[in-house]
Tab-separated table of C-alpha atoms in Angstrom:
chain	number	residue	atom	x	y	z
S	703	MET	CA	5.106	-45.996	-54.054
S	704	ALA	CA	3.388	-48.107	-56.861
S	705	THR	CA	-0.550	-49.087	-56.111
S	706	ARG	CA	-1.293	-53.271	-56.865
S	707	VAL	CA	-4.559	-53.867	-58.043
S	708	VAL	CA	-5.639	-56.563	-55.267
S	709	ALA	CA	-9.651	-56.624	-56.663
S	710	THR	CA	-12.241	-54.697	-57.484
S	711	ALA	CA	-14.996	-53.221	-55.400
S	712	THR	CA	-18.272	-52.333	-55.941
S	713	VAL	CA	-20.811	-49.727	-54.385
S	714	ARG	CA	-24.471	-50.188	-52.883
S	715	ALA	CA	-25.695	-46.785	-51.252
S	716	VAL	CA	-27.606	-49.378	-48.642
S	717	THR	CA	-31.227	-47.267	-47.630
S	718	GLY	CA	-34.011	-48.180	-45.270
S	719	ARG	CA	-31.403	-49.533	-42.928
S	720	LYS	CA	-31.079	-48.395	-39.644
S	721	LEU	CA	-26.966	-47.479	-38.621
S	722	ILE	CA	-26.563	-50.552	-36.191
S	723	PRO	CA	-23.698	-49.700	-33.524
S	724	THR	CA	-21.277	-52.838	-34.006
S	725	ARG	CA	-17.821	-53.258	-32.654
S	726	ALA	CA	-16.004	-52.858	-35.814
S	727	ALA	CA	-15.861	-50.510	-38.050
S	728	LEU	CA	-16.325	-52.353	-40.887
S	729	THR	CA	-18.061	-56.489	-40.541
S	730	LEU	CA	-17.029	-58.967	-42.854
S	731	THR	CA	-19.955	-61.407	-44.108
S	732	SER	CA	-18.416	-65.341	-44.688
S	733	ALA	CA	-17.546	-64.801	-48.567
S	734	ALA	CA	-15.682	-61.804	-47.789
S	735	VAL	CA	-13.629	-63.880	-45.331
S	736	GLN	CA	-13.017	-66.711	-47.559
S	737	ARG	CA	-12.059	-64.389	-50.740
S	738	ILE	CA	-9.493	-62.955	-48.625
S	739	LYS	CA	-7.685	-65.244	-46.878
S	740	THR	CA	-7.628	-67.038	-50.557
S	741	LEU	CA	-5.661	-64.044	-51.688
S	742	LEU	CA	-3.444	-63.829	-48.831
S	743	GLN	CA	-2.777	-68.057	-48.981
S	744	ASP	CA	-0.379	-67.305	-51.785
S	745	LYS	CA	1.258	-64.354	-50.002
S	746	PRO	CA	2.800	-65.963	-46.429
S	747	ASP	CA	4.969	-62.265	-46.202
S	748	MET	CA	1.505	-60.129	-46.210
S	749	ILE	CA	-1.237	-60.645	-43.449
S	750	GLY	CA	-4.199	-58.589	-44.643
S	751	LEU	CA	-5.591	-55.981	-46.609
S	752	LYS	CA	-5.826	-52.743	-46.746
S	753	VAL	CA	-8.835	-50.679	-47.791
S	754	GLY	CA	-8.499	-46.811	-48.298
S	755	VAL	CA	-10.607	-44.525	-50.058
S	756	ARG	CA	-9.187	-41.509	-52.522
S	757	GLN	CA	-10.581	-39.364	-54.654
S	758	ARG	CA	-11.446	-40.528	-57.593
S	759	GLY	CA	-13.902	-41.816	-60.357
S	760	CYS	CA	-17.328	-39.571	-61.598
S	761	ASN	CA	-18.498	-39.369	-58.392
S	762	GLY	CA	-15.930	-38.055	-56.059
S	763	LEU	CA	-14.485	-40.877	-53.817
S	764	SER	CA	-13.859	-45.206	-54.982
S	765	TYR	CA	-12.021	-47.654	-52.885
S	766	THR	CA	-8.938	-48.431	-52.526
S	767	LEU	CA	-7.252	-52.087	-51.752
S	768	ASP	CA	-4.068	-53.294	-51.023
S	769	TYR	CA	-2.072	-56.076	-49.863
S	770	ALA	CA	-0.825	-55.214	-45.877
S	771	SER	CA	2.807	-56.660	-44.682
S	772	GLN	CA	2.003	-54.918	-41.240
S	773	LYS	CA	-0.161	-52.549	-39.315
S	774	ALA	CA	1.418	-48.651	-41.616
S	775	ASP	CA	0.131	-46.195	-39.475
S	776	LYS	CA	-0.458	-46.702	-35.838
S	777	LEU	CA	-4.201	-44.536	-36.330
S	778	ASP	CA	-4.789	-47.165	-38.782
S	779	GLU	CA	-8.357	-49.322	-38.044
S	780	GLU	CA	-7.439	-52.978	-37.647
S	781	VAL	CA	-10.354	-55.512	-37.682
S	782	VAL	CA	-9.981	-58.931	-37.288
S	783	GLN	CA	-13.169	-61.127	-37.924
S	784	ASP	CA	-12.750	-65.421	-38.763
S	785	GLY	CA	-8.739	-65.326	-38.535
S	786	VAL	CA	-8.505	-62.641	-40.860
S	787	LYS	CA	-7.400	-58.450	-40.929
S	788	VAL	CA	-8.330	-55.718	-42.122
S	789	PHE	CA	-6.883	-52.255	-42.228
S	790	ILE	CA	-8.881	-49.174	-42.555
S	791	ASP	CA	-6.372	-46.274	-43.095
S	792	LYS	CA	-6.833	-43.180	-41.161
S	793	LYS	CA	-8.357	-41.027	-43.580
S	794	ALA	CA	-11.019	-43.502	-44.828
S	795	GLN	CA	-12.258	-44.954	-41.250
S	796	LEU	CA	-15.593	-42.507	-41.216
S	797	SER	CA	-16.235	-43.112	-44.560
S	798	LEU	CA	-16.157	-47.131	-43.542
S	799	LEU	CA	-18.314	-46.475	-40.672
S	800	GLY	CA	-21.182	-49.848	-40.153
S	801	THR	CA	-20.295	-50.836	-43.761
S	802	GLU	CA	-20.735	-54.179	-44.162
S	803	MET	CA	-18.286	-55.700	-47.002
S	804	ASP	CA	-19.217	-58.575	-49.427
S	805	PHE	CA	-18.123	-60.690	-51.998
S	806	VAL	CA	-19.891	-61.183	-54.728
S	807	GLU	CA	-19.385	-63.542	-57.825
S	808	SER	CA	-21.547	-63.721	-61.066
S	809	LYS	CA	-21.409	-64.995	-64.527
S	810	LEU	CA	-19.161	-62.055	-66.047
S	811	SER	CA	-17.343	-60.581	-62.552
S	812	SER	CA	-16.152	-61.429	-59.191
S	813	GLU	CA	-15.609	-58.436	-56.981
S	814	PHE	CA	-15.719	-57.314	-53.141
S	815	VAL	CA	-19.233	-55.433	-52.550
S	816	PHE	CA	-18.954	-52.266	-49.725
S	817	ASN	CA	-22.542	-52.066	-48.401
S	818	ASN	CA	-22.419	-48.715	-46.715
S	819	PRO	CA	-24.861	-46.922	-45.491
S	820	ASN	CA	-22.959	-43.158	-45.202
S	821	ILE	CA	-23.138	-42.809	-48.328
S	822	LYS	CA	-25.645	-40.423	-50.520
S	823	GLY	CA	-24.988	-40.899	-53.836
S	824	THR	CA	-23.481	-43.582	-56.450
S	825	CYS	CA	-22.480	-43.495	-59.947
S	826	GLY	CA	-23.668	-45.592	-62.729
S	827	CYS	CA	-21.235	-47.925	-62.834
S	828	GLY	CA	-20.889	-48.696	-59.054
S	829	GLU	CA	-17.084	-47.892	-58.402
S	830	SER	CA	-17.187	-44.179	-57.623
S	831	PHE	CA	-19.693	-42.731	-54.251
S	832	SER	CA	-20.416	-39.742	-52.428
S	833	MET	CA	-21.477	-38.498	-48.810
């Protein structure tokens, strides 16, 4: 199966913030919700995004984002917020627990940013992380 790049993502290790128990494994900011709605607007056969983790990069792990036409595995976590569905791959659930997904635009880039309190370290470019 060929992987399509939906968007780029940056990792930020969150220090000094207590892990706050929430109902959802992943929370979305309003900017992330709006960006996901924009991405899905031209894709009527897709119902949301799927977030995963794979071994890659100089620090060990990186996030993957892909379009989802259905819930691929019954063990995948489904997060619904403000009319947007995000599916979390079963292998990524523990590493994403308590994470905030944001969308940030600057003059040089526009990307999803995962503010994850579980991360112990990141690489210099911000694309990979370790736990």
